[in-house]
Short mmCIF file of C-alpha atoms and ligand atoms in Angstrom, two decimals:
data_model
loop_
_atom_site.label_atom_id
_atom_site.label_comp_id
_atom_site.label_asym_id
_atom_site.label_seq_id
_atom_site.Cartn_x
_atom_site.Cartn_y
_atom_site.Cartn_z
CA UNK Y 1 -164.20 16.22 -46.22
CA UNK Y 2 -167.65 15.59 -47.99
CA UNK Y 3 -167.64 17.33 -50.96
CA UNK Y 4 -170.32 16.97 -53.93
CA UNK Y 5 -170.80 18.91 -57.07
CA UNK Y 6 -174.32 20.55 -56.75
CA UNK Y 7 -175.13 21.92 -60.25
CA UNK Y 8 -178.13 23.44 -58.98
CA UNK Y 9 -176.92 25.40 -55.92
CA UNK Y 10 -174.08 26.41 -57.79
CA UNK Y 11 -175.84 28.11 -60.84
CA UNK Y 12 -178.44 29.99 -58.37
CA UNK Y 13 -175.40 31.64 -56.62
CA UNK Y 14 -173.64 32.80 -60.22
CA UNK Y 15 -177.19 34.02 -61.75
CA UNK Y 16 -177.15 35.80 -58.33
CA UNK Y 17 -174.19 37.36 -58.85
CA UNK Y 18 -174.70 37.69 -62.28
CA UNK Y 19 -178.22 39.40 -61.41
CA UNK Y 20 -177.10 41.22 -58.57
CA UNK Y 21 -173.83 42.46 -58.71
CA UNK Y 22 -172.26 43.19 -55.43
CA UNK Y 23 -169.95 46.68 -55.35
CA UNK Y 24 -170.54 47.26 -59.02
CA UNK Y 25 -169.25 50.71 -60.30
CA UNK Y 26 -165.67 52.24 -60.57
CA UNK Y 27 -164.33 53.72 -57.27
CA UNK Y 28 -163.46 57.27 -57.96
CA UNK Y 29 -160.46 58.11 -57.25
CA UNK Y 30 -158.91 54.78 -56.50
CA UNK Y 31 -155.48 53.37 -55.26
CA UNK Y 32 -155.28 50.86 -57.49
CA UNK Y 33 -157.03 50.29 -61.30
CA UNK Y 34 -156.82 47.79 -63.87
CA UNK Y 35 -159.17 46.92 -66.81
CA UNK Y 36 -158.60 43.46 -68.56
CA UNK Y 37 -160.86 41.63 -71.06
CA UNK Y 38 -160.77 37.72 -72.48
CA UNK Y 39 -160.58 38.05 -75.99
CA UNK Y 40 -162.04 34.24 -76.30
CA UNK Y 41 -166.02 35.25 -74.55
CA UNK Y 42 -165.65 39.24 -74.86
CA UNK Y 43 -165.77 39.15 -71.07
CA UNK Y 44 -164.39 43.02 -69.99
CA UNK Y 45 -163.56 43.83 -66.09
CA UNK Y 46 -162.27 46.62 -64.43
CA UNK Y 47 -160.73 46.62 -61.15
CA UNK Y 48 -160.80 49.82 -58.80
CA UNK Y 49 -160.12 49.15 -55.24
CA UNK Y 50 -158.81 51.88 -52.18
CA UNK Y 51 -156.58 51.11 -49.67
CA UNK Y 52 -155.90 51.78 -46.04
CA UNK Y 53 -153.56 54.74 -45.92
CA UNK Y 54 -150.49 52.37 -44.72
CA UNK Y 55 -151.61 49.83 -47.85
CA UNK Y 56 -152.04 47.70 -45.74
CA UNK Y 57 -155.88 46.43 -46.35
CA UNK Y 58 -157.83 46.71 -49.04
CA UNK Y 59 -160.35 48.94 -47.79
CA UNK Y 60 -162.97 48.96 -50.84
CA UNK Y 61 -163.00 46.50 -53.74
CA UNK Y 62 -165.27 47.46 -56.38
CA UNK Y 63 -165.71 46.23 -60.34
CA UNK Y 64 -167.20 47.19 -63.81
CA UNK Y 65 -167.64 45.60 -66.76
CA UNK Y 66 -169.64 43.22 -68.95
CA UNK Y 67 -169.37 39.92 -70.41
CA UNK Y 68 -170.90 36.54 -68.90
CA UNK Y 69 -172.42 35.40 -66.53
CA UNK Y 70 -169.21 33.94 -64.84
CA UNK Y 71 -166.34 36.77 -65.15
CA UNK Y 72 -169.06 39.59 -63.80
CA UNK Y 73 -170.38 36.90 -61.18
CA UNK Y 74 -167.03 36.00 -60.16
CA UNK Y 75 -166.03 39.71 -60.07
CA UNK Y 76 -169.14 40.30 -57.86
CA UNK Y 77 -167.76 37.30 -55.83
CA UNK Y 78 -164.16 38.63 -55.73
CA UNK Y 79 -165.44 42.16 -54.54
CA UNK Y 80 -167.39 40.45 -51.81
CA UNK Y 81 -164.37 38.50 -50.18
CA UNK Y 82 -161.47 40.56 -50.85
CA UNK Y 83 -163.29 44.07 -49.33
CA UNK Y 84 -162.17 44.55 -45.81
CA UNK Y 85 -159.02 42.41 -46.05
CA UNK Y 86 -155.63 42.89 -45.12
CA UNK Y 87 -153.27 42.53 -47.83
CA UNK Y 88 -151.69 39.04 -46.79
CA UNK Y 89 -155.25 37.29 -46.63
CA UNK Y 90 -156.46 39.15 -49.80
CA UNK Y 91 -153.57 37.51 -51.66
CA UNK Y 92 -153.64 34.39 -50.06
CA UNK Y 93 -157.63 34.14 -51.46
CA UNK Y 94 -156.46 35.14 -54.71
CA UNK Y 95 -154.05 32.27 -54.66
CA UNK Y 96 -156.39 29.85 -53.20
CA UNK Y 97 -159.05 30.79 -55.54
CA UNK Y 98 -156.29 30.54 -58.36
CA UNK Y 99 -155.69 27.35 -57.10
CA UNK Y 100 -158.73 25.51 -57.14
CA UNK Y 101 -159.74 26.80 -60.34
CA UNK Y 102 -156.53 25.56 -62.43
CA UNK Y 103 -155.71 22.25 -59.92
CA UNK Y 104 -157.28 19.00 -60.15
CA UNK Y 105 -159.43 17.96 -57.60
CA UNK Y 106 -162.62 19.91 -55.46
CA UNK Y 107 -161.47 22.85 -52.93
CA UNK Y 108 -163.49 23.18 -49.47
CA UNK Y 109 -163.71 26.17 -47.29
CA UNK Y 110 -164.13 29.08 -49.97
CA UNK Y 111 -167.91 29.46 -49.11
CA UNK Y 112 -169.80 30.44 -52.26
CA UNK Y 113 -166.85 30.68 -54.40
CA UNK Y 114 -166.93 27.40 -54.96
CA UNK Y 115 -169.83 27.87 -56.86
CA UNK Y 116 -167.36 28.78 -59.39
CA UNK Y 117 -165.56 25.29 -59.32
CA UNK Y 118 -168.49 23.91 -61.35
CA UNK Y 119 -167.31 25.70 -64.59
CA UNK Y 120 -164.10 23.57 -64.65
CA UNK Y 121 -165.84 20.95 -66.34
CA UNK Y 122 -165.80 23.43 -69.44
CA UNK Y 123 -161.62 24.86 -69.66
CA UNK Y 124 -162.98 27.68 -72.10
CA UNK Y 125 -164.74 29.34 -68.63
CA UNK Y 126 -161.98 29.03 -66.42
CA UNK Y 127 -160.35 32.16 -68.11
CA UNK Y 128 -163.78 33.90 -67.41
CA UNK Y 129 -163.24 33.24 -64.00
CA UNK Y 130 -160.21 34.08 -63.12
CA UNK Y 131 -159.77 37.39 -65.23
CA UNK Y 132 -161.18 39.27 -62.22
CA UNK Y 133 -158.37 37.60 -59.89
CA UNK Y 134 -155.69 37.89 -62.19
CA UNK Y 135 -156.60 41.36 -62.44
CA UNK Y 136 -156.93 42.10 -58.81
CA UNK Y 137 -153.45 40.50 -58.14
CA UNK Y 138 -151.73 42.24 -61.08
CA UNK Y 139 -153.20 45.72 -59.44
CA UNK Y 140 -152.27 45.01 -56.19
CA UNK Y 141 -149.00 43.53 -57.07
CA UNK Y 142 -148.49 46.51 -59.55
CA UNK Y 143 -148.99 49.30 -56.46
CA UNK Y 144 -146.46 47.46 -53.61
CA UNK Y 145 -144.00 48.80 -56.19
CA UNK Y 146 -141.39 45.77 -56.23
CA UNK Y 147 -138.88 48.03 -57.82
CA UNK Y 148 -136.04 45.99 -56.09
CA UNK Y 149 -137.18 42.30 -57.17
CA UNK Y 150 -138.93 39.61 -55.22
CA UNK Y 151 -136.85 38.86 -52.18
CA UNK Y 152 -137.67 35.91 -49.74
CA UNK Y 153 -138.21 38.90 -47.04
CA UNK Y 154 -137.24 36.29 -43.54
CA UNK Y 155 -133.79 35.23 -45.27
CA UNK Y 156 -133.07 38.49 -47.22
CA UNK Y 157 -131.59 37.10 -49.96
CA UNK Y 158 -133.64 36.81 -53.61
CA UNK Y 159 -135.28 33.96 -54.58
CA UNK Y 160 -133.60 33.36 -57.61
CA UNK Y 161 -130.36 32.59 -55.38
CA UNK Y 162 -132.04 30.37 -53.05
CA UNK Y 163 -133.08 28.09 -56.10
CA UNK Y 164 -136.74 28.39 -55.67
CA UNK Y 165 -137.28 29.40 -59.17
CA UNK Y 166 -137.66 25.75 -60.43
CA UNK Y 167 -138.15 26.56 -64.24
CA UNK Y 168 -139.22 29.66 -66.57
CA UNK Y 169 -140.57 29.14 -70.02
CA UNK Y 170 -141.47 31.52 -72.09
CA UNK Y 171 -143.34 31.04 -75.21
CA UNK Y 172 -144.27 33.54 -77.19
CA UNK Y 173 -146.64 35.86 -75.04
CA UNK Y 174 -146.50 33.63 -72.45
CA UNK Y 175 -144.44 33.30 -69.41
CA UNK Y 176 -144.99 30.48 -67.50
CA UNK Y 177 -143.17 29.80 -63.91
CA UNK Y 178 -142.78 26.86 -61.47
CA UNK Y 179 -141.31 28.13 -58.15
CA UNK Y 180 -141.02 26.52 -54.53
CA UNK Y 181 -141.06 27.74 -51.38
CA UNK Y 182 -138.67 26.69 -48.42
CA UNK Y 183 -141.52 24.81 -47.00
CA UNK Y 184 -145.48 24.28 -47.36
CA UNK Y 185 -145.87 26.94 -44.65
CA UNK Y 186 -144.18 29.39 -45.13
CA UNK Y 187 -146.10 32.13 -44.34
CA UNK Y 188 -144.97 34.62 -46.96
CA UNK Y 189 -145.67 31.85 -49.60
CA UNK Y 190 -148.86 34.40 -51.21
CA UNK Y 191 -146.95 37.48 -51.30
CA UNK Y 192 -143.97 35.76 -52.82
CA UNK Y 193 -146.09 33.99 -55.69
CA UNK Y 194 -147.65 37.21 -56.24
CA UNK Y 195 -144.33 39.15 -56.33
CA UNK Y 196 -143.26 36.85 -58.92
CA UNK Y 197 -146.14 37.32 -61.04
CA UNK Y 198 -145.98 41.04 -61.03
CA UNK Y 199 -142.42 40.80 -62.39
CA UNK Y 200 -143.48 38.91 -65.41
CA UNK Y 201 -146.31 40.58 -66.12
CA UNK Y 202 -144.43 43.74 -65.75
CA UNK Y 203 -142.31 42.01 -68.59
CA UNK Y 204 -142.85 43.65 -72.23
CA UNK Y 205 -145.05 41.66 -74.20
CA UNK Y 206 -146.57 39.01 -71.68
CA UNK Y 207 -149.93 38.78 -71.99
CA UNK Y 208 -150.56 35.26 -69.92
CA UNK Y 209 -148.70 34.65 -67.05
CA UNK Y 210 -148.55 31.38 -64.60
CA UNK Y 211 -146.75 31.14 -61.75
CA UNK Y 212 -146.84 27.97 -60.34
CA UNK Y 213 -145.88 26.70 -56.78
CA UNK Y 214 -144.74 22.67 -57.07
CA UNK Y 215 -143.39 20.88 -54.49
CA UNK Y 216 -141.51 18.15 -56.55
CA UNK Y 217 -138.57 18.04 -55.88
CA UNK Y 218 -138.77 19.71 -52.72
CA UNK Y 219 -136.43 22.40 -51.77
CA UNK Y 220 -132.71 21.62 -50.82
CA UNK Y 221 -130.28 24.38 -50.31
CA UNK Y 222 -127.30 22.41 -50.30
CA UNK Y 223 -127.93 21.58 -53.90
CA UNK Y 224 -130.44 24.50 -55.28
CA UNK Y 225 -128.72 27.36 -54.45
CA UNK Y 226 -126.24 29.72 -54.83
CA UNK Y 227 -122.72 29.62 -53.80
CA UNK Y 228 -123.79 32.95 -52.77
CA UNK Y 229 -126.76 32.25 -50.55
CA UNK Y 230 -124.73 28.91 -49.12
CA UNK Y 231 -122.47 31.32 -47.66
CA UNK Y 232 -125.24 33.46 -45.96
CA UNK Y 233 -127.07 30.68 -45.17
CA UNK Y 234 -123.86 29.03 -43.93
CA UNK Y 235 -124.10 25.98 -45.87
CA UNK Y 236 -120.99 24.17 -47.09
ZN1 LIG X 301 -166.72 34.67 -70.25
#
C-alpha cells in the first residue's frame, strides 16, 4: 500500500462537496429521519433517506443542513456512497468510515472519502465529520427496530452471553463500549456493532456513544461466556 497525505487534492474534493452538495434537500416523506448538530462548530445535519420496500437497501440518501465545510462535505460524501446500497454494505461503510476517522494510521480503498482523513490532524473536526455517519447509523439502526436486543443472529444466542461485550463505561452522557466478535470475519461483524450502538443510544440521556470492536484479548468461549451459552454451544 502507497499511501501519502495530499493536502491539496484533499481540500479540492471537500470545497467540492462543500460547494456542490450532492443529494442536498430533505426527502419527503422518508423511511428514516434524524437531525443532529455539534454543539462545539454549530455544524447542523439532517438525515432523510427511503428504503426498498423489504428495507433491505437504502434506496435514496439525502441531507440538509449547515455548518462547515467538513460535516456538509462529508454529508454530501456520505449521501454519495451510501445511495443505492444494501443495508449490510451501507453499514459496513459507516463502520469503515468510523474507523479510519477515530483509528490511528491512513485507510486505503474509500475513494474520495479519504479526503476526509486529512482533518485528523485537527481532533476538534473529527466530530464534524462523523456527525453525518453517526447520524445515518443511529437512523438506520433506529428503523430495524431491535426491540428484542442485539443477538449474534448465526449462533442465536445474545452477545452479552457469549462474552463479546468486553467492557461498558459510562460516564456521565457518555456510553462508551469495547465489544469482540467471534472472529475478524465474521460477516455480521457491521450489523452487530451497529445493533449495539442503537441500544445505547436508545439509552436515556446518552448523548455520545462509542462502540468499539478490539481484538485484545481475542475471543474464547470456554472462558468468556456464559454457563448458559457453554451449554448451547456445547462447551464444558
Ligand atoms: Zn464543523
Amino acid at each position: 500500500m502507497s499511501f501519502q497525505f495530499d493536502d491539496e487534492l484533499y481540500r479540492d474534493i471537500i470545497l467540492d462537496h462543500y460547494r456542490n452538495p450532492r443529494n442536498k434537500g430533505d426527502l419527503d416523506p422518508a423511511d428514516v429521519t434524524v437531525s443532529a448538530n455539534n454543539p462545539l462548530c454549530g455544524d447542523e445535519v439532517t438525515i432523510t433517506a427511503r428504503l426498498s420496500e423489504d428495507g433491505e437497501t437504502v434506496k435514496e440518501l439525502h441531507f440538509s443542513g449547515r455548518g462547515c465545510s467538513i460535516s456538509q462535505a462529508s454529508a454530501s460524501m456520505m449521501a454519495e456512497e451510501v445511495e443505492g446500497k444494501p443495508m449490510p454494505e451501507a453499514l459496513k461503510l459507516i463502520n469503515r468510515f468510523k474507523e479510519m476517522m477515530l483509528a490511528e494510521g491512513a485507510a486505503d480503498g474509500l475513494g474520495d472519502l479519504e479526503a476526509l482523513q486529512g482533518v485528523k490532524k485537527y481532533p476538534v473536526r473529527i466530530k464534524c465529520a462523523v456527525l453525518p455517519w453517526n447520524s445515518l447509523l443511529q437512523g438506520l439502526t433506529e428503523r430495524a427496530g431491535e426491540a428484542t436486543g442485539p443477538q449474534a443472529p448465526e449462533i442465536g444466542l445474545d452477545i452479552v452471553n457469549l462474552g463479546l461485550i468486553y467492557n461498558v463505561d459510562v460516564h456521565e452522557n457518555n456510553i462508551k463500549v469495547e465489544m469482540t466478535l467471534t472472529g475478524p470475519g465474521c460477516p455480521v461483524g457491521p450489523m452487530l456493532q451497529s445493533q449495539v450502538y442503537g441500544v445505547c443510544a436508545g439509552w436515556p440521556g446518552a448523548r455520545n456513544v462509542q462502540v468499539d470492536l478490539v481484538w485484545s484479548p481475542p475471543w474464547d468461549p470456554r472462558t468468556m461466556a456464559s454457563e448458559e451459552a457453554k451449554d448451547v454451544l456445547g462447551i464444558w
